[in-house]
mmCIF file of C-alpha atoms and ligand atoms in Angstrom:
data_model
loop_
_atom_site.group_PDB
_atom_site.id
_atom_site.type_symbol
_atom_site.label_atom_id
_atom_site.label_comp_id
_atom_site.label_asym_id
_atom_site.label_seq_id
_atom_site.Cartn_x
_atom_site.Cartn_y
_atom_site.Cartn_z
ATOM 1 C CA MET A 139 30.738 26.502 19.592
ATOM 2 C CA LEU A 140 29.756 25.154 16.192
ATOM 3 C CA ARG A 141 26.372 26.216 14.818
ATOM 4 C CA ILE A 142 24.406 24.027 12.402
ATOM 5 C CA ALA A 143 21.323 25.201 10.484
ATOM 6 C CA VAL A 144 18.692 22.503 9.945
ATOM 7 C CA GLN A 145 15.167 22.407 8.554
ATOM 8 C CA ALA A 146 12.694 23.403 11.297
ATOM 9 C CA LYS A 147 9.957 21.212 9.874
ATOM 10 C CA GLY A 148 9.412 19.377 6.627
ATOM 11 C CA ARG A 149 10.772 16.371 4.826
ATOM 12 C CA LEU A 150 14.362 16.602 6.028
ATOM 13 C CA HIS A 151 13.673 17.500 9.660
ATOM 14 C CA GLU A 152 13.194 14.058 11.183
ATOM 15 C CA GLU A 153 16.094 12.300 9.474
ATOM 16 C CA THR A 154 18.372 15.229 10.302
ATOM 17 C CA MET A 155 17.482 15.065 13.997
ATOM 18 C CA ARG A 156 17.889 11.287 13.940
ATOM 19 C CA LEU A 157 21.367 11.591 12.433
ATOM 20 C CA LEU A 158 22.419 13.998 15.209
ATOM 21 C CA GLU A 159 20.880 11.767 17.862
ATOM 22 C CA GLU A 160 22.587 8.642 16.544
ATOM 23 C CA SER A 161 25.852 10.597 16.520
ATOM 24 C CA ASP A 162 25.242 11.057 20.273
ATOM 25 C CA VAL A 163 24.668 14.789 19.980
ATOM 26 C CA LYS A 164 21.827 15.436 22.416
ATOM 27 C CA ILE A 165 19.376 18.168 21.411
ATOM 28 C CA SER A 166 16.327 18.862 23.529
ATOM 29 C CA LEU A 167 13.369 19.702 21.294
ATOM 30 C CA ALA A 168 11.137 20.451 24.263
ATOM 31 C CA LYS A 169 11.797 24.194 24.228
ATOM 32 C CA ARG A 170 11.000 24.685 20.544
ATOM 33 C CA THR A 171 13.112 27.808 20.241
ATOM 34 C CA LEU A 172 14.967 28.976 17.143
ATOM 35 C CA LEU A 173 18.360 28.098 18.605
ATOM 36 C CA VAL A 174 18.972 25.043 20.818
ATOM 37 C CA GLN A 175 22.299 24.092 22.373
ATOM 38 C CA SER A 176 23.363 20.466 22.683
ATOM 39 C CA SER A 177 23.770 19.314 26.278
ATOM 40 C CA ASN A 178 26.782 17.071 25.559
ATOM 41 C CA PHE A 179 28.573 18.372 22.421
ATOM 42 C CA PRO A 180 29.884 21.850 21.450
ATOM 43 C CA LEU A 181 27.128 22.340 18.881
ATOM 44 C CA GLU A 182 24.026 24.495 18.665
ATOM 45 C CA VAL A 183 21.172 23.909 16.248
ATOM 46 C CA LEU A 184 19.479 26.740 14.368
ATOM 47 C CA PHE A 185 16.031 25.808 13.046
ATOM 48 C CA LEU A 186 15.213 27.480 9.709
ATOM 49 C CA ARG A 187 13.153 27.062 6.549
ATOM 50 C CA ASP A 188 15.215 25.088 4.071
ATOM 51 C CA ASP A 189 15.245 28.076 1.671
ATOM 52 C CA ASP A 190 17.255 30.088 4.200
ATOM 53 C CA ILE A 191 19.891 27.457 5.014
ATOM 54 C CA PRO A 192 22.335 27.966 2.068
ATOM 55 C CA GLN A 193 22.529 31.710 2.611
ATOM 56 C CA SER A 194 22.943 31.501 6.373
ATOM 57 C CA VAL A 195 25.875 29.091 5.942
ATOM 58 C CA ALA A 196 27.473 31.141 3.157
ATOM 59 C CA ALA A 197 27.178 34.306 5.266
ATOM 60 C CA GLY A 198 28.524 32.612 8.396
ATOM 61 C CA VAL A 199 25.331 33.002 10.450
ATOM 62 C CA ALA A 200 25.728 29.233 10.791
ATOM 63 C CA ASP A 201 28.955 27.249 10.296
ATOM 64 C CA LEU A 202 27.175 24.186 8.934
ATOM 65 C CA GLY A 203 23.852 23.323 7.354
ATOM 66 C CA ILE A 204 21.894 20.253 6.347
ATOM 67 C CA VAL A 205 19.834 20.901 3.234
ATOM 68 C CA GLY A 206 18.646 19.239 0.035
ATOM 69 C CA GLU A 207 21.277 19.480 -2.683
ATOM 70 C CA ASN A 208 18.530 20.775 -5.010
ATOM 71 C CA GLU A 209 17.909 23.717 -2.682
ATOM 72 C CA PHE A 210 21.641 24.350 -2.247
ATOM 73 C CA VAL A 211 22.349 24.368 -6.000
ATOM 74 C CA GLU A 212 19.290 26.516 -6.705
ATOM 75 C CA LYS A 213 20.326 29.219 -4.256
ATOM 76 C CA GLN A 214 23.838 29.541 -5.795
ATOM 77 C CA GLU A 215 25.379 30.465 -2.455
ATOM 78 C CA ASP A 216 29.073 29.913 -1.818
ATOM 79 C CA ALA A 217 29.587 27.100 0.710
ATOM 80 C CA ALA A 218 31.332 23.718 0.592
ATOM 81 C CA ILE A 219 29.590 20.344 0.459
ATOM 82 C CA VAL A 220 31.429 18.315 3.099
ATOM 83 C CA LYS A 221 29.299 15.176 3.160
ATOM 84 C CA ARG A 222 26.490 13.561 1.199
ATOM 85 C CA LEU A 223 24.064 12.163 3.735
ATOM 86 C CA GLY A 224 22.129 9.528 1.800
ATOM 87 C CA PHE A 225 18.619 10.573 2.856
ATOM 88 C CA GLY A 226 16.015 12.922 1.298
ATOM 89 C CA ARG A 227 16.656 11.389 -2.084
ATOM 90 C CA CYS A 228 14.685 12.833 -4.979
ATOM 91 C CA ARG A 229 15.206 14.143 -8.486
ATOM 92 C CA LEU A 230 14.344 17.336 -10.315
ATOM 93 C CA SER A 231 12.529 16.500 -13.516
ATOM 94 C CA LEU A 232 10.646 18.013 -16.416
ATOM 95 C CA ALA A 233 7.107 16.697 -16.823
ATOM 96 C CA ILE A 234 4.429 17.297 -19.441
ATOM 97 C CA PRO A 235 0.728 16.345 -19.714
ATOM 98 C CA LYS A 236 0.585 12.584 -20.169
ATOM 99 C CA ASN A 237 -1.564 12.604 -23.320
ATOM 100 C CA ILE A 238 0.893 14.776 -25.254
ATOM 101 C CA GLU A 239 3.542 13.107 -27.373
ATOM 102 C CA TYR A 240 7.075 13.961 -26.259
ATOM 103 C CA THR A 241 9.513 14.527 -29.098
ATOM 104 C CA GLY A 242 12.702 15.270 -27.170
ATOM 105 C CA LEU A 243 14.101 18.403 -25.519
ATOM 106 C CA ASP A 244 13.094 20.541 -28.516
ATOM 107 C CA TRP A 245 9.525 20.081 -27.359
ATOM 108 C CA PHE A 246 10.237 22.742 -24.703
ATOM 109 C CA GLU A 247 11.242 25.423 -27.243
ATOM 110 C CA GLY A 248 8.943 28.410 -26.643
ATOM 111 C CA LYS A 249 6.933 26.518 -24.021
ATOM 112 C CA LYS A 250 5.913 27.824 -20.623
ATOM 113 C CA ILE A 251 7.395 25.829 -17.704
ATOM 114 C CA ALA A 252 6.224 26.307 -14.110
ATOM 115 C CA THR A 253 8.820 25.704 -11.389
ATOM 116 C CA SER A 254 10.164 26.624 -7.949
ATOM 117 C CA TYR A 255 13.716 25.996 -9.227
ATOM 118 C CA PRO A 256 14.260 28.695 -11.857
ATOM 119 C CA SER A 257 18.038 28.948 -11.726
ATOM 120 C CA ILE A 258 18.673 25.185 -12.119
ATOM 121 C CA LEU A 259 16.154 25.107 -14.978
ATOM 122 C CA LYS A 260 17.536 28.225 -16.656
ATOM 123 C CA ASP A 261 21.017 26.750 -16.515
ATOM 124 C CA PHE A 262 19.839 23.420 -17.981
ATOM 125 C CA MET A 263 17.890 25.062 -20.812
ATOM 126 C CA CYS A 264 20.779 27.383 -21.585
ATOM 127 C CA ARG A 265 23.249 24.458 -21.798
ATOM 128 C CA ASN A 266 20.893 22.739 -24.227
ATOM 129 C CA GLY A 267 20.172 25.822 -26.324
ATOM 130 C CA ILE A 268 16.423 25.790 -25.627
ATOM 131 C CA HIS A 269 14.484 29.012 -25.138
ATOM 132 C CA ALA A 270 11.639 28.381 -22.729
ATOM 133 C CA ASP A 271 9.436 30.717 -20.772
ATOM 134 C CA ILE A 272 10.140 30.006 -17.094
ATOM 135 C CA HIS A 273 7.295 30.827 -14.757
ATOM 136 C CA VAL A 274 8.161 30.826 -11.041
ATOM 137 C CA ILE A 275 5.584 29.570 -8.556
ATOM 138 C CA THR A 276 6.378 28.496 -5.012
ATOM 139 C CA GLY A 277 3.780 25.867 -4.202
ATOM 140 C CA SER A 278 1.617 23.251 -5.967
ATOM 141 C CA VAL A 279 3.646 23.468 -9.173
ATOM 142 C CA GLU A 280 2.076 20.213 -10.375
ATOM 143 C CA VAL A 281 -1.366 21.765 -10.878
ATOM 144 C CA ALA A 282 -0.080 24.524 -13.187
ATOM 145 C CA PRO A 283 -0.687 22.697 -16.519
ATOM 146 C CA SER A 284 -4.238 21.623 -15.644
ATOM 147 C CA ILE A 285 -5.289 25.179 -14.767
ATOM 148 C CA GLY A 286 -3.690 26.600 -17.894
ATOM 149 C CA LEU A 287 -0.867 28.387 -16.088
ATOM 150 C CA ALA A 288 1.888 26.525 -17.950
ATOM 151 C CA ASP A 289 2.489 23.850 -20.607
ATOM 152 C CA SER A 290 4.764 21.786 -18.404
ATOM 153 C CA ILE A 291 6.509 21.712 -15.049
ATOM 154 C CA PHE A 292 9.979 21.307 -13.583
ATOM 155 C CA ASP A 293 9.735 19.942 -10.065
ATOM 156 C CA ILE A 294 10.810 17.428 -7.407
ATOM 157 C CA VAL A 295 9.875 13.841 -8.099
ATOM 158 C CA SER A 296 10.427 10.936 -5.729
ATOM 159 C CA SER A 297 7.889 8.158 -6.258
ATOM 160 C CA GLY A 298 6.164 9.866 -9.186
ATOM 161 C CA SER A 299 2.686 9.467 -7.681
ATOM 162 C CA THR A 300 2.074 13.246 -7.581
ATOM 163 C CA LEU A 301 2.722 13.369 -11.328
ATOM 164 C CA VAL A 302 0.332 10.478 -12.017
ATOM 165 C CA ASN A 303 -2.379 12.101 -9.874
ATOM 166 C CA ASN A 304 -2.057 15.265 -11.956
ATOM 167 C CA HIS A 305 -2.046 13.482 -15.338
ATOM 168 C CA LEU A 306 1.594 14.324 -16.003
ATOM 169 C CA LYS A 307 4.529 12.217 -17.194
ATOM 170 C CA GLU A 308 8.206 12.640 -16.385
ATOM 171 C CA VAL A 309 10.187 13.194 -19.587
ATOM 172 C CA GLU A 310 13.646 14.393 -18.506
ATOM 173 C CA VAL A 311 15.607 13.983 -15.255
ATOM 174 C CA VAL A 312 17.731 17.102 -14.813
ATOM 175 C CA MET A 313 19.274 16.506 -11.391
ATOM 176 C CA GLU A 314 19.498 13.802 -8.700
ATOM 177 C CA SER A 315 19.482 15.105 -5.150
ATOM 178 C CA GLU A 316 19.986 14.004 -1.545
ATOM 179 C CA ALA A 317 20.522 15.814 1.745
ATOM 180 C CA VAL A 318 24.016 17.278 2.057
ATOM 181 C CA LEU A 319 26.065 18.706 4.902
ATOM 182 C CA ILE A 320 27.410 22.095 3.844
ATOM 183 C CA ALA A 321 30.014 24.245 5.586
ATOM 184 C CA ASN A 322 31.040 27.874 5.650
ATOM 185 C CA ARG A 323 34.357 28.395 3.858
ATOM 186 C CA GLY A 324 35.910 30.511 6.611
ATOM 187 C CA MET A 325 35.531 28.317 9.694
ATOM 188 C CA THR A 326 37.932 28.782 12.619
ATOM 189 C CA GLN A 327 40.470 26.040 13.308
ATOM 190 C CA GLU A 328 38.681 25.237 16.532
ATOM 191 C CA ASN A 329 35.333 24.796 14.789
ATOM 192 C CA LYS A 330 36.997 22.709 12.089
ATOM 193 C CA SER A 331 38.157 20.215 14.676
ATOM 194 C CA VAL A 332 34.646 20.013 16.146
ATOM 195 C CA LEU A 333 33.400 19.376 12.592
ATOM 196 C CA ASP A 334 35.969 16.572 12.180
ATOM 197 C CA GLU A 335 34.684 14.934 15.354
ATOM 198 C CA LEU A 336 31.091 15.249 14.106
ATOM 199 C CA LEU A 337 32.029 13.764 10.714
ATOM 200 C CA PHE A 338 33.809 10.874 12.426
ATOM 201 C CA ARG A 339 30.668 10.085 14.409
ATOM 202 C CA MET A 340 28.381 10.399 11.375
ATOM 203 C CA GLU A 341 30.651 8.032 9.462
ATOM 204 C CA ALA A 342 30.458 5.464 12.273
ATOM 205 C CA VAL A 343 26.641 5.661 12.217
ATOM 206 C CA LYS A 344 26.540 5.325 8.438
ATOM 207 C CA THR A 345 28.954 2.389 8.325
ATOM 208 C CA ALA A 346 26.806 0.507 10.839
ATOM 209 C CA GLU A 347 23.625 1.144 8.856
ATOM 210 C CA ASN A 348 22.349 -1.945 7.017
ATOM 211 C CA LYS A 349 24.770 -4.152 8.920
ATOM 212 C CA LYS A 350 23.873 -6.937 11.371
ATOM 213 C CA TYR A 351 25.946 -8.673 14.010
ATOM 214 C CA VAL A 352 25.248 -12.408 13.730
ATOM 215 C CA LEU A 353 26.066 -15.139 16.289
ATOM 216 C CA MET A 354 25.469 -18.859 15.789
ATOM 217 C CA ASN A 355 26.379 -22.260 17.140
ATOM 218 C CA VAL A 356 28.095 -24.649 14.739
ATOM 219 C CA PRO A 357 29.220 -28.276 15.139
ATOM 220 C CA ASN A 358 33.010 -28.343 14.836
ATOM 221 C CA ASP A 359 33.007 -30.822 11.944
ATOM 222 C CA ARG A 360 31.077 -28.306 9.816
ATOM 223 C CA LEU A 361 32.985 -25.189 10.897
ATOM 224 C CA SER A 362 35.023 -24.802 7.717
ATOM 225 C CA GLU A 363 31.873 -25.134 5.593
ATOM 226 C CA VAL A 364 30.119 -22.377 7.603
ATOM 227 C CA VAL A 365 33.155 -20.093 7.606
ATOM 228 C CA GLY A 366 33.377 -20.551 3.819
ATOM 229 C CA ILE A 367 29.835 -19.196 3.376
ATOM 230 C CA LEU A 368 30.492 -16.021 5.355
ATOM 231 C CA PRO A 369 31.481 -13.074 3.161
ATOM 232 C CA GLY A 370 33.896 -10.333 4.086
ATOM 233 C CA MET A 371 37.617 -9.787 4.182
ATOM 234 C CA LYS A 372 38.084 -10.361 7.890
ATOM 235 C CA SER A 373 37.695 -13.882 9.189
ATOM 236 C CA PRO A 374 34.879 -14.435 11.722
ATOM 237 C CA THR A 375 35.437 -14.949 15.453
ATOM 238 C CA VAL A 376 35.236 -18.635 16.428
ATOM 239 C CA MET A 377 35.054 -19.619 20.112
ATOM 240 C CA PRO A 378 34.576 -23.042 21.709
ATOM 241 C CA LEU A 379 31.258 -23.685 23.469
ATOM 242 C CA ALA A 380 31.102 -25.380 26.878
ATOM 243 C CA GLN A 381 29.442 -28.291 25.103
ATOM 244 C CA GLU A 382 32.122 -30.484 23.557
ATOM 245 C CA GLY A 383 32.271 -30.502 19.733
ATOM 246 C CA TRP A 384 30.505 -27.153 19.195
ATOM 247 C CA SER A 385 31.703 -23.618 18.512
ATOM 248 C CA SER A 386 30.192 -20.152 18.558
ATOM 249 C CA VAL A 387 30.747 -18.119 15.375
ATOM 250 C CA HIS A 388 30.377 -14.305 15.347
ATOM 251 C CA THR A 389 30.374 -12.132 12.248
ATOM 252 C CA VAL A 390 28.971 -8.981 10.590
ATOM 253 C CA LEU A 391 26.611 -9.325 7.616
ATOM 254 C CA ASP A 392 25.127 -6.876 5.112
ATOM 255 C CA GLU A 393 21.384 -6.644 5.535
ATOM 256 C CA GLU A 394 20.838 -6.991 1.778
ATOM 257 C CA ARG A 395 22.423 -10.438 1.572
ATOM 258 C CA PHE A 396 21.165 -11.484 4.975
ATOM 259 C CA TRP A 397 18.321 -13.934 4.157
ATOM 260 C CA GLU A 398 20.264 -15.627 1.403
ATOM 261 C CA ILE A 399 23.228 -16.244 3.695
ATOM 262 C CA ILE A 400 21.164 -17.249 6.718
ATOM 263 C CA SER A 401 19.439 -20.042 4.789
ATOM 264 C CA GLN A 402 22.805 -21.348 3.571
ATOM 265 C CA LEU A 403 24.112 -21.255 7.147
ATOM 266 C CA LYS A 404 21.127 -23.237 8.405
ATOM 267 C CA ALA A 405 21.628 -25.798 5.672
ATOM 268 C CA SER A 406 25.244 -26.126 6.811
ATOM 269 C CA GLY A 407 24.278 -27.038 10.360
ATOM 270 C CA ALA A 408 24.326 -23.619 12.088
ATOM 271 C CA GLN A 409 21.875 -23.432 15.006
ATOM 272 C CA GLY A 410 20.640 -20.866 17.518
ATOM 273 C CA ILE A 411 21.329 -17.992 15.114
ATOM 274 C CA LEU A 412 21.078 -14.581 16.827
ATOM 275 C CA VAL A 413 20.888 -11.368 14.790
ATOM 276 C CA LEU A 414 21.630 -8.028 16.464
ATOM 277 C CA SER A 415 21.554 -4.440 15.209
ATOM 278 C CA ILE A 416 24.818 -2.546 15.247
ATOM 279 C CA GLU A 417 24.673 0.984 16.616
ATOM 280 C CA LYS A 418 28.064 2.217 15.444
ATOM 281 C CA MET A 419 30.975 0.784 13.545
ATOM 282 C CA ILE A 420 34.486 2.190 13.261
ATOM 283 C CA VAL A 421 36.552 0.579 10.529
HETATM 284 P P1 ATP B 630 10.420 24.669 4.190
HETATM 285 O O1 ATP B 630 9.189 24.931 4.959
HETATM 286 O O2 ATP B 630 11.580 24.341 5.077
HETATM 287 O O3 ATP B 630 10.749 25.718 3.177
HETATM 288 P P2 ATP B 630 9.778 23.022 1.880
HETATM 289 O O4 ATP B 630 8.297 22.877 1.793
HETATM 290 O O5 ATP B 630 10.466 23.989 0.982
HETATM 291 O O6 ATP B 630 10.168 23.290 3.409
HETATM 292 P P3 ATP B 630 10.042 20.117 1.899
HETATM 293 O O7 ATP B 630 8.858 19.699 1.115
HETATM 294 O O8 ATP B 630 10.011 19.899 3.376
HETATM 295 O O9 ATP B 630 10.477 21.627 1.591
HETATM 296 O O10 ATP B 630 11.302 19.335 1.270
HETATM 297 C C1 ATP B 630 12.595 19.580 1.718
HETATM 298 C C2 ATP B 630 13.560 18.810 0.842
HETATM 299 O O11 ATP B 630 13.333 17.418 0.953
HETATM 300 C C3 ATP B 630 13.479 19.056 -0.649
HETATM 301 O O12 ATP B 630 14.137 20.247 -1.034
HETATM 302 C C4 ATP B 630 14.174 17.829 -1.213
HETATM 303 O O13 ATP B 630 15.572 17.998 -1.160
HETATM 304 C C5 ATP B 630 13.806 16.742 -0.214
HETATM 305 N N1 ATP B 630 12.808 15.757 -0.712
HETATM 306 C C6 ATP B 630 12.964 14.438 -0.764
HETATM 307 N N2 ATP B 630 11.910 13.797 -1.250
HETATM 308 C C7 ATP B 630 11.020 14.705 -1.526
HETATM 309 C C8 ATP B 630 9.703 14.661 -2.065
HETATM 310 N N3 ATP B 630 9.099 13.534 -2.392
HETATM 311 N N4 ATP B 630 9.060 15.825 -2.196
HETATM 312 C C9 ATP B 630 9.636 16.964 -1.827
HETATM 313 N N5 ATP B 630 10.892 17.050 -1.322
HETATM 314 C C10 ATP B 630 11.583 15.950 -1.176
HETATM 315 MG MG1 MG B 631 11.433 25.589 1.293
#
């Protein structure tokens, strides 16, 4: 049985549970216990605070964990990153009061910086030869400058609205982060093969993301024009319709280019265009 540590509640919880669900790993959240076993996959889920996930994976209390890369790097625990998951994106940045002129990294020399990420910050300052006074606080870091607790902060930024609300400006991005799947380095062979199966499923979910299955009817005399518009390495499926002179064309499109391509298809005589979500895709 493979054990995965995930965030019990917070910003990564929902997306993590959705990833497991879309990978067809059923977890009943009804019981709300610390440890829940999947009903259809050899996996159990351990619900923890994100701070505790790196250590529990490194120590083997859990075989796997899903945690923000920022938290993983900060904790300096020994585990392997096996997959970057593409959600929970944010960055760790230095910010200073917005009305102060920023003169470059030297500005931080001798300054007091409030943060919940002291080891990442210490490492960054050390690499850049800056001596700053790092002040650790665990919550509401962004208010520290306005109450006189620090000159600046080092914290998570995603949209930047928290900084604006606290009259701060971002001056240096130190690290980009996203949720990562981490694994204990001493997993049994049996658990490794369960992990491979899980990774295979996660990959299929991820490949299908942002992709649409598109079907349309096309008059045969315009088929080559329509097929020419469709991107991709594989040629689309073309099947004759019962109605003489028409064909049905099936293909997979990237969501990003979708509207642009659909309008070209319409202009080329495609009709009855159906667009379907793809649940999983194995390439
Ligand atoms: P816990 O109670 O588990 O200790 P927490 O309060 O420490 O939770 P959250 O605020 O839930 O942590 O954030 C968890 C992770 O989500 C962060 O470490 C970071 O990787 C990611 N994240 C993504 N965007 C943001 C954001 N805008 N603000 C904070 N965290 C974000
Ligand atoms: Mg935490």
